[in-house]
Short mmCIF file of C-alpha atoms in Angstrom, two decimals:
data_model
loop_
_atom_site.label_atom_id
_atom_site.label_comp_id
_atom_site.label_asym_id
_atom_site.label_seq_id
_atom_site.Cartn_x
_atom_site.Cartn_y
_atom_site.Cartn_z
CA MET Q 1 161.83 4.53 149.16
CA THR Q 2 162.13 1.59 151.37
CA ARG Q 3 165.64 -0.24 151.48
CA ASN Q 4 165.63 -4.08 152.12
CA ALA Q 5 168.37 -6.26 153.41
CA THR Q 6 169.46 -7.16 149.86
CA GLN Q 7 170.25 -3.39 148.85
CA PRO Q 8 173.84 -2.19 149.51
CA THR Q 9 174.25 0.73 151.75
CA PRO Q 10 174.58 3.86 149.59
CA ARG Q 11 177.91 5.76 149.71
CA ILE Q 12 176.15 9.24 149.53
CA SER Q 13 173.04 10.47 151.30
CA VAL Q 14 171.50 13.56 149.52
CA VAL Q 15 169.51 15.54 152.15
CA VAL Q 16 166.60 17.99 150.96
CA PRO Q 17 165.00 20.29 153.22
CA HIS Q 18 161.31 20.91 152.14
CA TYR Q 19 158.54 23.16 153.13
CA ASN Q 20 155.34 23.51 151.20
CA ASP Q 21 156.81 23.69 147.71
CA LEU Q 22 155.83 20.47 146.00
CA GLU Q 23 156.14 21.88 142.41
CA ARG Q 24 159.79 22.63 142.84
CA LEU Q 25 160.58 19.58 144.94
CA ASP Q 26 159.20 17.57 141.98
CA THR Q 27 161.66 19.34 139.95
CA CYS Q 28 164.66 18.82 142.31
CA LEU Q 29 164.01 15.25 142.60
CA ALA Q 30 163.83 14.72 138.90
CA ALA Q 31 167.28 16.40 138.64
CA LEU Q 32 168.75 14.08 141.25
CA GLU Q 33 167.43 11.09 139.64
CA ARG Q 34 169.53 12.16 136.43
CA GLN Q 35 172.78 12.14 138.16
CA SER Q 36 175.72 10.72 136.28
CA MET Q 37 176.68 8.26 139.01
CA PRO Q 38 174.86 4.98 139.45
CA ARG Q 39 171.52 5.31 141.37
CA GLU Q 40 172.38 2.65 143.85
CA ASN Q 41 175.52 4.95 145.13
CA TYR Q 42 173.30 7.52 146.54
CA GLU Q 43 169.96 7.76 148.44
CA ILE Q 44 167.80 10.97 148.70
CA ILE Q 45 166.24 12.21 151.78
CA VAL Q 46 163.53 14.77 151.89
CA ALA Q 47 163.26 16.22 155.21
CA ASP Q 48 159.81 17.85 155.49
CA ASN Q 49 159.27 20.69 157.84
CA VAL Q 50 155.66 19.82 158.65
CA SER Q 51 154.20 21.39 155.26
CA PRO Q 52 150.81 22.57 155.63
CA CYS Q 53 149.99 20.41 152.27
CA GLY Q 54 150.35 17.38 154.61
CA LEU Q 55 152.74 14.48 154.94
CA ALA Q 56 150.65 12.33 152.63
CA ALA Q 57 150.91 14.88 149.76
CA VAL Q 58 154.66 15.11 150.21
CA GLU Q 59 155.13 11.28 150.18
CA LYS Q 60 152.50 11.03 147.12
CA LEU Q 61 154.97 13.54 145.26
CA VAL Q 62 157.99 11.76 146.03
CA ALA Q 63 156.54 8.52 144.85
CA GLY Q 64 159.43 6.09 145.98
CA ARG Q 65 162.24 8.31 144.52
CA ALA Q 66 163.38 9.28 148.17
CA ARG Q 67 162.94 8.58 151.85
CA VAL Q 68 160.77 11.21 153.76
CA VAL Q 69 161.48 12.11 157.20
CA THR Q 70 159.70 14.74 159.34
CA ALA Q 71 161.44 17.57 161.00
CA ILE Q 72 159.20 19.21 163.69
CA GLU Q 73 161.42 22.14 164.59
CA PRO Q 74 160.90 24.97 162.12
CA GLY Q 75 163.60 26.20 159.79
CA ALA Q 76 165.82 24.76 156.94
CA GLY Q 77 168.63 24.14 159.46
CA PRO Q 78 166.53 21.76 161.71
CA ALA Q 79 165.24 20.07 158.45
CA ARG Q 80 168.83 19.42 157.25
CA ASN Q 81 169.93 18.09 160.84
CA ALA Q 82 166.80 15.52 160.51
CA GLY Q 83 167.83 14.50 157.20
CA ALA Q 84 171.45 14.07 158.34
CA GLU Q 85 170.50 12.03 161.41
CA ALA Q 86 168.40 9.65 159.04
CA ALA Q 87 171.30 9.24 156.54
CA GLN Q 88 173.02 6.16 155.87
CA GLY Q 89 175.76 7.23 153.70
CA GLU Q 90 179.41 8.13 154.58
CA ILE Q 91 179.05 11.27 152.61
CA LEU Q 92 176.52 13.92 153.09
CA ALA Q 93 175.45 16.24 149.98
CA PHE Q 94 172.99 19.08 150.84
CA THR Q 95 170.90 20.93 148.36
CA ASP Q 96 167.54 22.81 148.66
CA SER Q 97 164.15 21.64 147.45
CA ASP Q 98 163.92 24.72 145.01
CA CYS Q 99 167.25 23.98 143.52
CA VAL Q 100 168.15 22.01 140.26
CA PRO Q 101 171.40 20.11 140.52
CA GLU Q 102 173.27 19.46 137.31
CA PRO Q 103 173.67 15.92 136.36
CA GLN Q 104 177.44 15.89 137.32
CA TRP Q 105 176.82 17.54 140.50
CA LEU Q 106 177.40 14.46 143.07
CA GLU Q 107 180.18 12.89 140.90
CA GLN Q 108 182.19 16.28 140.72
CA GLY Q 109 181.55 17.18 144.24
CA VAL Q 110 182.63 13.85 145.59
CA ALA Q 111 185.61 13.71 143.58
CA ALA Q 112 186.78 17.14 144.95
CA LEU Q 113 186.54 15.77 148.55
CA GLY Q 114 190.11 15.32 150.05
CA ARG Q 115 191.45 16.89 146.71
CA GLU Q 116 190.27 20.29 147.05
CA GLY Q 117 189.30 20.31 150.69
CA ASP Q 118 187.75 18.44 153.55
CA PHE Q 119 184.48 19.76 152.66
CA ILE Q 120 183.26 21.12 149.47
CA GLY Q 121 181.10 24.12 148.30
CA GLY Q 122 180.05 23.65 144.59
CA GLY Q 123 179.44 26.20 141.84
CA MET Q 124 176.05 27.94 141.73
CA LYS Q 125 174.13 29.34 138.80
CA VAL Q 126 171.12 31.63 138.84
CA LEU Q 127 167.82 30.24 137.06
CA VAL Q 128 165.62 32.71 135.31
CA PRO Q 129 162.44 31.93 133.19
CA LYS Q 130 163.03 31.65 129.37
CA GLY Q 131 160.96 33.37 126.76
CA ARG Q 132 160.49 36.88 128.34
CA PRO Q 133 162.65 39.70 129.48
CA MET Q 134 164.10 39.23 132.96
CA SER Q 135 162.32 41.35 135.87
CA GLY Q 136 164.64 43.92 137.81
CA ALA Q 137 164.96 41.33 140.69
CA GLU Q 138 165.94 38.40 138.25
CA ALA Q 139 168.41 40.59 136.38
CA PHE Q 140 169.90 41.66 139.70
CA GLU Q 141 170.28 38.17 141.11
CA THR Q 142 171.71 36.97 137.67
CA VAL Q 143 174.54 39.40 138.28
CA PHE Q 144 175.04 39.33 142.13
CA ALA Q 145 173.39 36.25 143.66
CA PHE Q 146 175.11 32.90 144.80
CA ASP Q 147 178.78 34.03 143.98
CA ASN Q 148 179.78 30.81 145.69
CA GLU Q 149 183.45 30.77 144.47
CA ARG Q 150 184.08 34.08 146.17
CA TYR Q 151 182.17 32.84 149.23
CA VAL Q 152 184.49 29.70 149.16
CA ARG Q 153 187.89 31.22 148.36
CA GLN Q 154 187.57 34.60 150.04
CA LEU Q 155 184.97 34.32 152.86
CA HIS Q 156 185.46 30.57 153.69
CA PHE Q 157 181.87 29.31 153.60
CA THR Q 158 179.61 27.76 151.10
CA VAL Q 159 175.83 28.18 150.61
CA THR Q 160 173.79 25.27 152.03
CA ALA Q 161 172.34 24.79 148.77
CA ASN Q 162 175.45 23.21 147.63
CA LEU Q 163 177.53 21.61 150.37
CA ILE Q 164 179.08 18.30 150.41
CA CYS Q 165 181.12 16.87 153.36
CA PRO Q 166 181.87 13.52 155.12
CA ARG Q 167 179.03 12.27 157.51
CA GLU Q 168 181.85 11.94 160.15
CA MET Q 169 182.91 15.36 159.85
CA PHE Q 170 179.35 16.72 160.16
CA LEU Q 171 178.85 14.74 163.28
CA ARG Q 172 182.05 16.24 164.76
CA VAL Q 173 181.14 19.79 163.89
CA GLY Q 174 177.62 19.53 164.93
CA PRO Q 175 174.34 20.36 163.70
CA PHE Q 176 173.14 23.49 161.92
CA ARG Q 177 171.90 26.14 164.05
CA THR Q 178 168.87 28.46 163.83
CA ALA Q 179 168.43 32.38 163.99
CA VAL Q 180 171.96 32.96 162.66
CA SER Q 181 173.49 32.92 159.16
CA GLU Q 182 173.60 29.00 159.30
CA ASP Q 183 175.83 28.51 156.21
CA ASN Q 184 178.51 31.19 157.55
CA GLU Q 185 178.27 29.74 161.14
CA TRP Q 186 178.60 25.91 160.39
CA CYS Q 187 181.31 26.52 157.83
CA TRP Q 188 183.41 28.79 160.17
CA ARG Q 189 182.68 26.36 163.09
CA ALA Q 190 184.23 23.53 160.94
CA ARG Q 191 187.17 25.80 159.76
CA ASP Q 192 187.95 26.63 163.65
CA ARG Q 193 188.09 22.77 164.03
CA GLY Q 194 190.70 22.59 161.42
CA TYR Q 195 188.83 21.40 158.49
CA ARG Q 196 189.68 22.90 154.98
CA ILE Q 197 186.91 24.29 152.74
CA GLY Q 198 187.32 23.48 149.00
CA TYR Q 199 185.71 24.75 145.93
CA ALA Q 200 184.31 22.59 143.01
CA GLY Q 201 182.97 24.71 140.29
CA ALA Q 202 181.98 21.76 138.12
CA ALA Q 203 179.79 20.39 141.16
CA LEU Q 204 176.96 22.89 139.89
CA VAL Q 205 173.44 23.46 141.19
CA GLY Q 206 170.95 25.89 139.82
CA HIS Q 207 168.86 28.00 142.16
CA PRO Q 208 165.79 30.18 140.93
CA ALA Q 209 166.17 33.91 140.93
CA ARG Q 210 163.77 35.98 143.30
CA ALA Q 211 160.98 37.03 140.97
CA ASP Q 212 160.26 40.62 142.19
CA PHE Q 213 161.48 43.21 144.44
CA ALA Q 214 159.29 41.95 147.39
CA GLN Q 215 160.67 38.54 147.29
CA LEU Q 216 164.23 40.05 146.98
CA LYS Q 217 163.46 42.23 149.95
CA GLY Q 218 162.26 39.19 152.03
CA LYS Q 219 165.32 37.39 151.48
CA TRP Q 220 167.40 40.30 152.69
CA ARG Q 221 165.37 40.95 155.61
CA ARG Q 222 166.19 37.27 156.68
CA ILE Q 223 169.72 37.47 155.82
CA CYS Q 224 170.25 40.90 157.67
CA ALA Q 225 168.51 39.55 160.92
CA GLU Q 226 170.67 36.30 160.86
CA ARG Q 227 173.95 38.30 160.09
CA TYR Q 228 173.30 40.70 163.12
CA ALA Q 229 172.65 37.77 165.25
CA LEU Q 230 175.88 36.17 164.20
CA ASN Q 231 177.75 39.46 164.59
CA ARG Q 232 176.34 39.81 168.29
CA GLU Q 233 177.28 36.20 169.01
CA LYS Q 234 180.75 36.84 167.81
CA HIS Q 235 180.98 39.84 169.98
CA GLY Q 236 181.16 42.44 167.23
CA SER Q 237 180.57 46.13 168.00
CA ALA Q 238 177.82 48.15 166.89
CA LEU Q 239 180.36 50.67 165.36
CA ARG Q 240 181.66 47.64 163.21
CA TRP Q 241 177.91 46.78 162.18
CA ILE Q 242 177.18 50.44 161.16
CA ALA Q 243 180.36 50.64 159.34
CA LYS Q 244 179.41 47.59 157.20
CA THR Q 245 175.96 49.10 156.83
CA TRP Q 246 177.29 52.25 155.46
CA LEU Q 247 179.20 50.66 152.76
CA GLU Q 248 176.03 49.87 151.11
CA LEU Q 249 176.02 53.28 149.65
CA PRO Q 250 179.46 53.58 147.84
CA ALA Q 251 178.89 50.19 146.50
CA ILE Q 252 176.07 51.41 144.45
CA PRO Q 253 178.26 53.17 141.67
CA VAL Q 254 180.89 50.28 141.71
CA HIS Q 255 178.23 47.66 141.32
CA ALA Q 256 176.44 49.86 138.65
CA VAL Q 257 179.53 49.35 136.36
CA LYS Q 258 179.23 45.59 136.80
CA VAL Q 259 175.53 45.74 135.94
CA MET Q 260 175.95 47.66 132.87
CA THR Q 261 178.85 45.62 131.49
CA ASP Q 262 177.54 42.09 132.39
CA SER Q 263 177.02 39.91 129.31
CA ARG Q 264 174.45 37.88 131.08
CA LEU Q 265 171.83 40.81 130.68
CA PRO Q 266 171.40 40.91 127.00
CA SER Q 267 169.33 44.01 126.66
CA VAL Q 268 169.51 47.59 127.75
CA GLY Q 269 166.00 47.11 129.22
CA GLU Q 270 167.11 44.45 131.47
CA ARG Q 271 170.41 46.30 132.44
CA MET Q 272 168.37 49.38 133.39
CA SER Q 273 165.94 47.26 135.38
CA ALA Q 274 168.73 45.58 137.22
CA LEU Q 275 170.36 49.06 137.88
CA ALA Q 276 166.97 50.32 139.39
CA THR Q 277 166.86 47.35 141.57
CA LEU Q 278 170.44 47.59 142.68
CA VAL Q 279 169.85 51.14 143.78
CA GLY Q 280 166.70 50.18 145.55
CA ILE Q 281 167.94 47.11 147.49
CA ARG Q 282 171.08 49.07 148.53
CA LEU Q 283 169.26 51.86 150.05
CA TRP Q 284 166.73 49.39 151.62
CA ARG Q 285 169.60 47.27 153.06
CA PHE Q 286 171.05 50.52 154.44
CA ILE Q 287 167.92 51.51 156.13
CA GLU Q 288 167.34 48.04 157.52
CA GLY Q 289 170.76 47.75 158.93
CA HIS Q 290 170.09 50.55 161.10
CA ARG Q 291 166.62 49.18 162.08
CA VAL Q 292 168.10 45.77 162.95
CA LEU Q 293 170.47 47.69 165.24
CA LEU Q 294 167.97 49.53 166.94
CA ARG Q 295 165.60 46.45 167.33
CA GLY Q 296 168.68 44.59 168.94
CA GLY Q 297 169.52 47.48 171.37
CA GLY Q 298 173.03 47.99 170.13
CA HIS Q 299 176.01 46.26 171.86
CA GLY Q 300 179.27 47.37 172.91
#
């Protein structure tokens, strides 16, 4: 999308990092085009991470709905940084290329700025395919994934799939980092600088569930490594890390009750599949926590 001199500067810049997922990017852009606020109020920036499909394929898919910028450094964080650097709006709204923002996302999220906090985390919902029973991973994520209200209110961070902040604030806090839990680290850095995080449940973004156990394990392998790196950076002890790792085991019976009573799982089969996935992923995370510590060499 090329902006000429007669077009007003948009108030909001939506930043969408992308890597080689044209089908979902198309769905995301279609959802962003259906926002409830006037289209001239916001621009969309697709920050492409040198996708193997090629820049020409990305630009063809975008087809004028957004500006495409290239982020050379690998990772979603650097892609978001490249998008933010190219942004013209006074407000930055971050989502991901595999996400589907609801029509009221921007309107509700921007309205919450100042009223609810200096920067905003919106509501998240898990998307699963219709017309068939959920897999174990899909059922598990329906119950447990993306509890952004708890993240914001109790843990003081928001997932970067639904983050809205003033551009000036972003520049003061600084860019997203790599190799650590970027959403935690950036939000906590902002909080250390005196900025308040707020929650806007009506600013809703959908995120697809992981389809199977392999995808779920891949997600948690990345998260575990990033959390360990952040723990080391914050001078956390090996004992503290192991204590958190051991909490994976007693969480199983507690969360089993949650699985078996969650109304979002309509059938006994889906609940049993979610329960089996719960046990499997908690045991895997317990083992992986020890592996990460051993690979990292421990610390004091």
